[in-house]
PDB file of C-alpha atoms in Angstrom:
ATOM      1  CA  MET I   1     -86.195  54.120  78.064  1.00 40.00           C
ATOM      2  CA  GLU I   2     -89.386  56.164  78.343  1.00 44.00           C
ATOM      3  CA  ALA I   3     -90.754  54.132  81.245  1.00 44.00           C
ATOM      4  CA  VAL I   4     -87.754  54.695  83.498  1.00 46.00           C
ATOM      5  CA  SER I   5     -86.822  58.269  82.651  1.00 60.00           C
ATOM      6  CA  ARG I   6     -90.086  60.201  82.399  1.00 74.00           C
ATOM      7  CA  THR I   7     -89.808  62.315  85.543  1.00 80.00           C
ATOM      8  CA  ALA I   8     -86.164  63.078  84.828  1.00 89.00           C
ATOM      9  CA  GLN I   9     -86.847  64.091  81.247  1.00 91.00           C
ATOM     10  CA  TRP I  10     -89.481  66.717  81.949  1.00 91.00           C
ATOM     11  CA  THR I  11     -87.223  68.533  84.394  1.00 93.00           C
ATOM     12  CA  ALA I  12     -84.473  68.374  81.759  1.00 95.00           C
ATOM     13  CA  ALA I  13     -86.889  70.032  79.334  1.00 95.00           C
ATOM     14  CA  ALA I  14     -87.338  72.907  81.791  1.00 95.00           C
ATOM     15  CA  ARG I  15     -83.548  73.287  81.986  1.00 97.00           C
ATOM     16  CA  ALA I  16     -83.418  73.456  78.207  1.00 97.00           C
ATOM     17  CA  LEU I  17     -85.952  76.276  78.166  1.00 96.00           C
ATOM     18  CA  GLU I  18     -83.928  78.247  80.708  1.00 97.00           C
ATOM     19  CA  THR I  19     -80.728  77.634  78.752  1.00 98.00           C
ATOM     20  CA  GLU I  20     -82.315  79.080  75.617  1.00 97.00           C
ATOM     21  CA  ARG I  21     -83.280  82.377  77.286  1.00 96.00           C
ATOM     22  CA  GLU I  22     -81.101  85.389  76.573  1.00 97.00           C
ATOM     23  CA  ASP I  23     -81.021  86.168  80.297  1.00 97.00           C
ATOM     24  CA  ARG I  24     -80.447  82.542  81.309  1.00 97.00           C
ATOM     25  CA  LEU I  25     -79.343  81.744  84.847  1.00 97.00           C
ATOM     26  CA  PHE I  26     -77.292  78.751  83.705  1.00 98.00           C
ATOM     27  CA  ALA I  27     -76.341  76.945  80.532  1.00 97.00           C
ATOM     28  CA  ASP I  28     -77.102  73.265  80.157  1.00 97.00           C
ATOM     29  CA  PRO I  29     -76.150  72.391  76.575  1.00 96.00           C
ATOM     30  CA  HIS I  30     -77.103  68.745  77.144  1.00 96.00           C
ATOM     31  CA  ALA I  31     -80.600  69.357  78.529  1.00 97.00           C
ATOM     32  CA  ARG I  32     -82.456  69.195  75.224  1.00 96.00           C
ATOM     33  CA  THR I  33     -80.633  65.983  74.312  1.00 95.00           C
ATOM     34  CA  VAL I  34     -81.558  64.133  77.496  1.00 95.00           C
ATOM     35  CA  ALA I  35     -85.075  65.587  77.599  1.00 94.00           C
ATOM     36  CA  GLY I  36     -86.006  64.285  74.172  1.00 91.00           C
ATOM     37  CA  THR I  37     -89.481  64.674  72.754  1.00 92.00           C
ATOM     38  CA  THR I  38     -90.939  62.910  75.779  1.00 90.00           C
ATOM     39  CA  GLY I  39     -89.555  65.508  78.164  1.00 92.00           C
ATOM     40  CA  PHE I  40     -91.231  68.417  76.410  1.00 93.00           C
ATOM     41  CA  GLU I  41     -94.517  66.551  76.076  1.00 92.00           C
ATOM     42  CA  LEU I  42     -94.507  65.830  79.802  1.00 90.00           C
ATOM     43  CA  LEU I  43     -93.502  69.375  80.689  1.00 90.00           C
ATOM     44  CA  GLU I  44     -96.574  70.588  78.831  1.00 89.00           C
ATOM     45  CA  ARG I  45     -98.683  67.969  80.628  1.00 88.00           C
ATOM     46  CA  TYR I  46     -97.378  68.791  84.100  1.00 85.00           C
ATOM     47  CA  ALA I  47     -96.465  72.444  83.955  1.00 77.00           C
ATOM     48  CA  GLY I  48     -98.648  74.753  86.006  1.00 73.00           C
ATOM     49  CA  ALA I  49     -98.131  78.224  87.384  1.00 66.00           C
ATOM     50  CA  GLY I  50     -94.633  78.513  88.763  1.00 84.00           C
ATOM     51  CA  THR I  51     -93.339  75.115  87.622  1.00 88.00           C
ATOM     52  CA  VAL I  52     -90.797  76.298  85.066  1.00 92.00           C
ATOM     53  CA  PRO I  53     -89.572  79.272  87.162  1.00 95.00           C
ATOM     54  CA  PHE I  54     -89.220  76.987  90.178  1.00 95.00           C
ATOM     55  CA  LEU I  55     -87.112  74.467  88.265  1.00 95.00           C
ATOM     56  CA  ALA I  56     -84.847  77.270  87.051  1.00 97.00           C
ATOM     57  CA  ILE I  57     -84.482  78.536  90.621  1.00 98.00           C
ATOM     58  CA  ARG I  58     -83.872  75.063  92.058  1.00 98.00           C
ATOM     59  CA  THR I  59     -81.202  74.327  89.487  1.00 98.00           C
ATOM     60  CA  THR I  60     -79.477  77.651  90.101  1.00 98.00           C
ATOM     61  CA  TYR I  61     -79.636  77.374  93.891  1.00 98.00           C
ATOM     62  CA  LEU I  62     -78.095  73.910  93.832  1.00 98.00           C
ATOM     63  CA  ASP I  63     -75.507  74.811  91.186  1.00 98.00           C
ATOM     64  CA  ARG I  64     -74.230  77.603  93.401  1.00 98.00           C
ATOM     65  CA  ALA I  65     -74.406  75.576  96.608  1.00 98.00           C
ATOM     66  CA  ILE I  66     -72.481  72.754  94.939  1.00 98.00           C
ATOM     67  CA  GLY I  67     -69.871  75.254  93.812  1.00 97.00           C
ATOM     68  CA  ARG I  68     -69.439  76.559  97.365  1.00 96.00           C
ATOM     69  CA  ALA I  69     -69.115  73.059  98.776  1.00 96.00           C
ATOM     70  CA  VAL I  70     -66.383  71.933  96.412  1.00 97.00           C
ATOM     71  CA  GLN I  71     -64.542  75.268  96.125  1.00 94.00           C
ATOM     72  CA  GLU I  72     -64.748  76.591  99.692  1.00 92.00           C
ATOM     73  CA  ARG I  73     -65.093  73.383 101.707  1.00 93.00           C
ATOM     74  CA  GLY I  74     -62.837  71.359  99.436  1.00 95.00           C
ATOM     75  CA  LEU I  75     -65.199  68.389  99.143  1.00 97.00           C
ATOM     76  CA  ARG I  76     -64.100  65.929  96.471  1.00 97.00           C
ATOM     77  CA  GLN I  77     -66.713  63.164  96.840  1.00 98.00           C
ATOM     78  CA  VAL I  78     -70.030  64.207  95.292  1.00 98.00           C
ATOM     79  CA  VAL I  79     -73.035  61.867  95.311  1.00 98.00           C
ATOM     80  CA  PHE I  80     -76.220  62.540  93.346  1.00 98.00           C
ATOM     81  CA  LEU I  81     -79.055  60.382  94.651  1.00 97.00           C
ATOM     82  CA  ALA I  82     -81.676  59.630  91.993  1.00 94.00           C
ATOM     83  CA  ALA I  83     -79.412  61.460  89.554  1.00 95.00           C
ATOM     84  CA  GLY I  84     -81.888  61.120  86.707  1.00 92.00           C
ATOM     85  CA  MET I  85     -80.921  63.174  83.673  1.00 95.00           C
ATOM     86  CA  ASP I  86     -78.721  65.543  85.665  1.00 96.00           C
ATOM     87  CA  THR I  87     -75.768  66.785  83.584  1.00 97.00           C
ATOM     88  CA  ARG I  88     -73.781  68.726  86.186  1.00 98.00           C
ATOM     89  CA  TYR I  89     -70.820  66.374  85.787  1.00 97.00           C
ATOM     90  CA  TYR I  90     -70.427  67.753  82.271  1.00 97.00           C
ATOM     91  CA  ARG I  91     -71.501  71.373  82.643  1.00 96.00           C
ATOM     92  CA  LEU I  92     -70.212  72.617  86.018  1.00 97.00           C
ATOM     93  CA  ASP I  93     -66.698  73.909  86.595  1.00 94.00           C
ATOM     94  CA  TRP I  94     -65.448  71.208  88.975  1.00 96.00           C
ATOM     95  CA  PRO I  95     -62.051  71.431  90.690  1.00 95.00           C
ATOM     96  CA  ASP I  96     -59.518  68.808  89.711  1.00 95.00           C
ATOM     97  CA  GLY I  97     -59.791  65.571  91.649  1.00 96.00           C
ATOM     98  CA  VAL I  98     -63.566  65.473  92.108  1.00 97.00           C
ATOM     99  CA  THR I  99     -65.314  62.129  91.779  1.00 98.00           C
ATOM    100  CA  VAL I 100     -69.015  62.353  90.948  1.00 98.00           C
ATOM    101  CA  TYR I 101     -71.157  59.342  91.842  1.00 98.00           C
ATOM    102  CA  GLU I 102     -74.565  59.101  90.176  1.00 98.00           C
ATOM    103  CA  LEU I 103     -77.034  56.743  91.859  1.00 97.00           C
ATOM    104  CA  ASP I 104     -80.246  55.677  90.144  1.00 95.00           C
ATOM    105  CA  ARG I 105     -82.142  52.718  88.746  1.00 92.00           C
ATOM    106  CA  PRO I 106     -80.175  50.642  86.246  1.00 91.00           C
ATOM    107  CA  GLY I 107     -82.593  51.268  83.382  1.00 89.00           C
ATOM    108  CA  LEU I 108     -82.368  55.023  83.771  1.00 92.00           C
ATOM    109  CA  LEU I 109     -78.574  54.989  83.962  1.00 94.00           C
ATOM    110  CA  ASP I 110     -78.459  52.877  80.812  1.00 92.00           C
ATOM    111  CA  ALA I 111     -80.838  55.255  79.018  1.00 90.00           C
ATOM    112  CA  LYS I 112     -78.756  58.263  80.021  1.00 93.00           C
ATOM    113  CA  ALA I 113     -75.544  56.577  78.903  1.00 93.00           C
ATOM    114  CA  GLU I 114     -77.082  55.952  75.501  1.00 93.00           C
ATOM    115  CA  LEU I 115     -78.198  59.563  75.115  1.00 92.00           C
ATOM    116  CA  LEU I 116     -74.794  60.947  76.110  1.00 94.00           C
ATOM    117  CA  ALA I 117     -72.688  58.252  74.457  1.00 93.00           C
ATOM    118  CA  ASP I 118     -70.947  60.734  72.150  1.00 92.00           C
ATOM    119  CA  GLU I 119     -70.227  63.297  74.872  1.00 91.00           C
ATOM    120  CA  PRO I 120     -66.502  63.367  75.791  1.00 91.00           C
ATOM    121  CA  ALA I 121     -65.626  63.141  79.459  1.00 89.00           C
ATOM    122  CA  PRO I 122     -64.297  66.468  80.807  1.00 93.00           C
ATOM    123  CA  ALA I 123     -60.726  66.502  82.092  1.00 93.00           C
ATOM    124  CA  GLY I 124     -59.824  66.606  85.767  1.00 93.00           C
ATOM    125  CA  ARG I 125     -62.861  64.798  87.135  1.00 95.00           C
ATOM    126  CA  GLU I 126     -64.314  61.301  87.254  1.00 96.00           C
ATOM    127  CA  ARG I 127     -67.888  60.022  87.013  1.00 97.00           C
ATOM    128  CA  ARG I 128     -69.040  56.688  88.385  1.00 97.00           C
ATOM    129  CA  THR I 129     -72.584  55.419  87.970  1.00 97.00           C
ATOM    130  CA  VAL I 130     -74.044  53.123  90.620  1.00 97.00           C
ATOM    131  CA  ALA I 131     -77.239  51.190  89.896  1.00 95.00           C
ATOM    132  CA  VAL I 132     -79.291  50.999  93.111  1.00 94.00           C
ATOM    133  CA  ASP I 133     -82.744  50.953  94.651  1.00 89.00           C
ATOM    134  CA  LEU I 134     -82.691  53.866  97.095  1.00 87.00           C
ATOM    135  CA  THR I 135     -85.466  52.329  99.184  1.00 84.00           C
ATOM    136  CA  GLN I 136     -83.135  49.389  99.936  1.00 87.00           C
ATOM    137  CA  ASP I 137     -79.617  49.239 101.400  1.00 91.00           C
ATOM    138  CA  TRP I 138     -77.463  50.899  98.732  1.00 95.00           C
ATOM    139  CA  THR I 139     -74.383  51.952 100.714  1.00 96.00           C
ATOM    140  CA  GLY I 140     -72.483  48.748  99.981  1.00 96.00           C
ATOM    141  CA  GLN I 141     -72.752  49.297  96.242  1.00 97.00           C
ATOM    142  CA  LEU I 142     -71.560  52.873  96.639  1.00 97.00           C
ATOM    143  CA  LYS I 143     -68.516  51.691  98.600  1.00 97.00           C
ATOM    144  CA  GLU I 144     -67.758  49.121  95.927  1.00 97.00           C
ATOM    145  CA  ALA I 145     -67.701  51.969  93.414  1.00 98.00           C
ATOM    146  CA  GLY I 146     -64.898  53.632  95.389  1.00 98.00           C
ATOM    147  CA  TRP I 147     -66.712  56.006  97.755  1.00 98.00           C
ATOM    148  CA  ARG I 148     -65.059  56.300 101.178  1.00 97.00           C
ATOM    149  CA  SER I 149     -67.211  56.963 104.227  1.00 96.00           C
ATOM    150  CA  GLU I 150     -64.306  58.390 106.235  1.00 96.00           C
ATOM    151  CA  GLN I 151     -64.006  61.332 103.837  1.00 97.00           C
ATOM    152  CA  PRO I 152     -66.521  64.216 103.776  1.00 98.00           C
ATOM    153  CA  THR I 153     -69.191  63.890 101.107  1.00 98.00           C
ATOM    154  CA  LEU I 154     -71.430  66.297  99.249  1.00 98.00           C
ATOM    155  CA  TRP I 155     -74.865  64.671  98.933  1.00 98.00           C
ATOM    156  CA  ILE I 156     -77.520  66.020  96.545  1.00 98.00           C
ATOM    157  CA  VAL I 157     -81.154  64.894  96.855  1.00 98.00           C
ATOM    158  CA  GLU I 158     -82.823  66.977  94.149  1.00 97.00           C
ATOM    159  CA  GLY I 159     -86.390  66.241  93.131  1.00 94.00           C
ATOM    160  CA  LEU I 160     -86.483  63.018  95.115  1.00 95.00           C
ATOM    161  CA  LEU I 161     -88.012  63.275  98.571  1.00 96.00           C
ATOM    162  CA  PHE I 162     -91.609  63.982  97.538  1.00 94.00           C
ATOM    163  CA  PHE I 163     -91.725  60.695  95.599  1.00 93.00           C
ATOM    164  CA  LEU I 164     -91.066  58.665  98.785  1.00 94.00           C
ATOM    165  CA  PRO I 165     -93.312  57.807 101.744  1.00 95.00           C
ATOM    166  CA  GLU I 166     -92.385  59.531 104.994  1.00 97.00           C
ATOM    167  CA  ASP I 167     -90.700  56.531 106.594  1.00 96.00           C
ATOM    168  CA  ALA I 168     -88.466  56.119 103.526  1.00 95.00           C
ATOM    169  CA  VAL I 169     -87.636  59.845 103.546  1.00 96.00           C
ATOM    170  CA  ARG I 170     -86.554  59.745 107.166  1.00 97.00           C
ATOM    171  CA  ALA I 171     -84.625  56.513 106.690  1.00 96.00           C
ATOM    172  CA  LEU I 172     -82.763  57.948 103.704  1.00 96.00           C
ATOM    173  CA  ILE I 173     -81.817  61.250 105.359  1.00 97.00           C
ATOM    174  CA  THR I 174     -80.716  59.404 108.504  1.00 97.00           C
ATOM    175  CA  THR I 175     -78.670  56.951 106.451  1.00 96.00           C
ATOM    176  CA  LEU I 176     -76.886  59.831 104.758  1.00 97.00           C
ATOM    177  CA  TRP I 177     -76.005  61.343 108.134  1.00 97.00           C
ATOM    178  CA  GLN I 178     -74.840  58.005 109.538  1.00 97.00           C
ATOM    179  CA  HIS I 179     -72.499  57.496 106.594  1.00 97.00           C
ATOM    180  CA  SER I 180     -71.184  61.060 106.497  1.00 97.00           C
ATOM    181  CA  ALA I 181     -67.818  62.104 107.841  1.00 97.00           C
ATOM    182  CA  PRO I 182     -67.741  65.439 109.706  1.00 96.00           C
ATOM    183  CA  GLY I 183     -67.770  68.308 107.252  1.00 96.00           C
ATOM    184  CA  SER I 184     -70.174  66.597 104.858  1.00 98.00           C
ATOM    185  CA  VAL I 185     -72.925  68.658 103.202  1.00 98.00           C
ATOM    186  CA  LEU I 186     -76.490  67.748 102.238  1.00 98.00           C
ATOM    187  CA  LEU I 187     -78.334  69.764  99.561  1.00 98.00           C
ATOM    188  CA  GLY I 188     -81.855  69.237  98.318  1.00 98.00           C
ATOM    189  CA  ASP I 189     -85.462  70.252  98.136  1.00 98.00           C
ATOM    190  CA  VAL I 190     -88.775  69.265  99.665  1.00 98.00           C
ATOM    191  CA  ILE I 191     -92.355  70.504  99.452  1.00 97.00           C
ATOM    192  CA  SER I 192     -94.899  71.355 102.121  1.00 97.00           C
ATOM    193  CA  GLU I 193     -97.695  68.993 103.057  1.00 96.00           C
ATOM    194  CA  ALA I 194    -100.115  71.728 102.009  1.00 95.00           C
ATOM    195  CA  ALA I 195     -98.688  71.521  98.481  1.00 94.00           C
ATOM    196  CA  LEU I 196     -99.897  67.928  98.250  1.00 94.00           C
ATOM    197  CA  LYS I 197    -103.425  68.987  99.156  1.00 91.00           C
ATOM    198  CA  ASN I 198    -103.693  72.257  97.256  1.00 90.00           C
ATOM    199  CA  PRO I 199    -106.883  72.277  95.131  1.00 89.00           C
ATOM    200  CA  LEU I 200    -105.068  74.194  92.395  1.00 83.00           C
ATOM    201  CA  SER I 201    -102.585  71.340  91.959  1.00 86.00           C
ATOM    202  CA  ARG I 202    -105.109  68.516  91.697  1.00 88.00           C
ATOM    203  CA  SER I 203    -104.733  68.076  87.944  1.00 88.00           C
ATOM    204  CA  PHE I 204    -100.935  68.017  88.291  1.00 87.00           C
ATOM    205  CA  MET I 205    -101.052  65.478  91.112  1.00 90.00           C
ATOM    206  CA  ARG I 206    -103.567  63.368  89.220  1.00 90.00           C
ATOM    207  CA  ALA I 207    -101.343  63.357  86.127  1.00 89.00           C
ATOM    208  CA  LEU I 208     -98.335  62.251  88.173  1.00 88.00           C
ATOM    209  CA  ALA I 209    -100.351  59.437  89.755  1.00 90.00           C
ATOM    210  CA  GLU I 210    -101.736  58.335  86.401  1.00 89.00           C
ATOM    211  CA  ASP I 211     -98.200  58.175  85.050  1.00 86.00           C
ATOM    212  CA  GLY I 212     -97.090  56.010  87.966  1.00 87.00           C
ATOM    213  CA  ASN I 213     -95.080  58.667  89.812  1.00 87.00           C
ATOM    214  CA  PRO I 214     -97.280  60.069  92.593  1.00 91.00           C
ATOM    215  CA  TRP I 215     -95.976  62.614  95.069  1.00 93.00           C
ATOM    216  CA  LEU I 216     -96.253  61.163  98.559  1.00 95.00           C
ATOM    217  CA  PHE I 217     -94.420  63.335 101.076  1.00 97.00           C
ATOM    218  CA  GLY I 218     -94.378  66.919 102.240  1.00 97.00           C
ATOM    219  CA  THR I 219     -93.514  68.721 105.454  1.00 98.00           C
ATOM    220  CA  GLU I 220     -94.291  72.147 106.884  1.00 97.00           C
ATOM    221  CA  ASP I 221     -91.069  72.038 108.919  1.00 98.00           C
ATOM    222  CA  PRO I 222     -88.049  70.960 106.842  1.00 98.00           C
ATOM    223  CA  GLU I 223     -85.741  72.208 109.584  1.00 98.00           C
ATOM    224  CA  LEU I 224     -87.241  69.739 112.057  1.00 98.00           C
ATOM    225  CA  LEU I 225     -87.123  66.944 109.490  1.00 98.00           C
ATOM    226  CA  LEU I 226     -83.406  67.462 108.903  1.00 98.00           C
ATOM    227  CA  THR I 227     -82.390  67.985 112.530  1.00 98.00           C
ATOM    228  CA  SER I 228     -84.389  64.951 113.690  1.00 98.00           C
ATOM    229  CA  CYS I 229     -82.278  62.900 111.272  1.00 98.00           C
ATOM    230  CA  GLY I 230     -79.005  64.261 112.664  1.00 97.00           C
ATOM    231  CA  TRP I 231     -78.199  67.140 110.327  1.00 98.00           C
ATOM    232  CA  THR I 232     -77.420  70.742 111.250  1.00 97.00           C
ATOM    233  CA  VAL I 233     -79.415  73.123 109.076  1.00 98.00           C
ATOM    234  CA  ARG I 234     -77.478  75.958 107.487  1.00 97.00           C
ATOM    235  CA  GLU I 235     -80.374  77.454 105.530  1.00 97.00           C
ATOM    236  CA  VAL I 236     -83.862  76.819 104.188  1.00 98.00           C
ATOM    237  CA  ARG I 237     -85.149  79.059 101.411  1.00 98.00           C
ATOM    238  CA  GLN I 238     -88.455  79.361  99.613  1.00 98.00           C
ATOM    239  CA  PRO I 239     -88.428  80.446  95.957  1.00 97.00           C
ATOM    240  CA  GLY I 240     -88.702  84.214  95.908  1.00 96.00           C
ATOM    241  CA  GLU I 241     -86.801  84.714  99.156  1.00 97.00           C
ATOM    242  CA  GLU I 242     -83.351  86.243  99.227  1.00 96.00           C
ATOM    243  CA  GLY I 243     -80.887  83.661  97.989  1.00 96.00           C
ATOM    244  CA  ALA I 244     -83.583  81.756  96.078  1.00 97.00           C
ATOM    245  CA  ASP I 245     -85.076  84.266  93.688  1.00 96.00           C
ATOM    246  CA  PHE I 246     -82.556  85.103  90.940  1.00 97.00           C
ATOM    247  CA  GLY I 247     -85.147  87.327  89.287  1.00 94.00           C
ATOM    248  CA  ARG I 248     -87.330  84.393  88.301  1.00 94.00           C
ATOM    249  CA  TRP I 249     -90.029  83.999  90.958  1.00 95.00           C
ATOM    250  CA  PRO I 250     -93.172  85.901  89.867  1.00 92.00           C
ATOM    251  CA  TYR I 251     -95.271  85.585  93.036  1.00 93.00           C
ATOM    252  CA  PRO I 252     -95.238  87.045  96.565  1.00 93.00           C
ATOM    253  CA  VAL I 253     -93.818  84.778  99.253  1.00 95.00           C
ATOM    254  CA  ALA I 254     -96.137  84.080 102.167  1.00 94.00           C
ATOM    255  CA  PRO I 255     -94.507  84.184 105.613  1.00 94.00           C
ATOM    256  CA  ARG I 256     -93.825  80.767 107.082  1.00 94.00           C
ATOM    257  CA  GLU I 257     -96.279  81.357 109.938  1.00 94.00           C
ATOM    258  CA  VAL I 258     -99.206  81.581 107.508  1.00 96.00           C
ATOM    259  CA  PRO I 259    -100.770  78.084 107.552  1.00 93.00           C
ATOM    260  CA  GLY I 260    -102.036  76.016 104.643  1.00 93.00           C
ATOM    261  CA  VAL I 261     -99.847  77.629 101.966  1.00 94.00           C
ATOM    262  CA  PRO I 262     -98.329  75.394  99.258  1.00 94.00           C
ATOM    263  CA  ARG I 263     -94.571  75.797  99.495  1.00 95.00           C
ATOM    264  CA  SER I 264     -91.321  74.499  98.099  1.00 96.00           C
ATOM    265  CA  PHE I 265     -88.166  74.540 100.173  1.00 98.00           C
ATOM    266  CA  LEU I 266     -84.503  74.486  99.158  1.00 98.00           C
ATOM    267  CA  PHE I 267     -82.077  73.493 101.881  1.00 98.00           C
ATOM    268  CA  THR I 268     -78.439  73.243 102.866  1.00 98.00           C
ATOM    269  CA  ALA I 269     -77.425  71.134 105.873  1.00 98.00           C
ATOM    270  CA  VAL I 270     -74.112  69.912 107.266  1.00 98.00           C
ATOM    271  CA  ARG I 271     -72.698  67.114 109.378  1.00 96.00           C
ATOM    272  CA  ASP I 272     -71.052  68.864 112.306  1.00 85.00           C
ATOM    273  CA  GLU I 273     -67.720  67.942 113.802  1.00 66.00           C
ATOM    274  CA  VAL I 274     -69.504  66.876 116.991  1.00 54.00           C
ATOM    275  CA  SER I 275     -71.893  63.949 116.655  1.00 45.00           C
ATOM    276  CA  ALA I 276     -75.575  64.647 117.317  1.00 40.00           C
TER     277      ALA I 276
END
């Protein structure tokens, strides 16, 4: 289990820490379970300035964006790509009739199932796990699980894109657009290229590489990345900006025009009614 779930477990550990704060932004009662001892050991190994606040902000931003998509837009197909140890199926207040698809490697899905084996399924929603390799053609397996391409979909790519080379990132985002009905929504995060090269993050990057999970991709222009793959950008936020602060970000936010600054971006994009 440890080999396939390491990156997912340390982010779960950060969610557990946020959950245990008196002023918590969200409650994830399952986070400590899925993090395990390994998750907290890795969080200590990886955590640098801003890591834990960022993960709290990212989780909160996506929680709220997911809520808007299913409540206001009425989306009922929700697909988590590289779902990892995400527990939103259990902890969010989903409308009746939602089907949550969790895509990830088979070993990780098996490990997660074992950890949550005693957790009862909430009423009014359905969860389907789909074992895939996201660098290969995975859409057929998703369709076999019951997903319907003619219906709008909410896609979530959280904590994924920086692990992929650029060609795989572009192929994935384009594939999502190509298989999205009008009205579909894409949520996720990406880092800047400068973040990959920041001298202050060398020990973090080295630790990731040593553990077999190097970060490979960043972009200074997430808007261009998304639009070049077909999507219409609704918003891009840096932690600390309005809509992506939540009282957690402890640092000033450099304007986008300032070059060479390590950045993280949170984004919301849509598939318009008119094809690009």
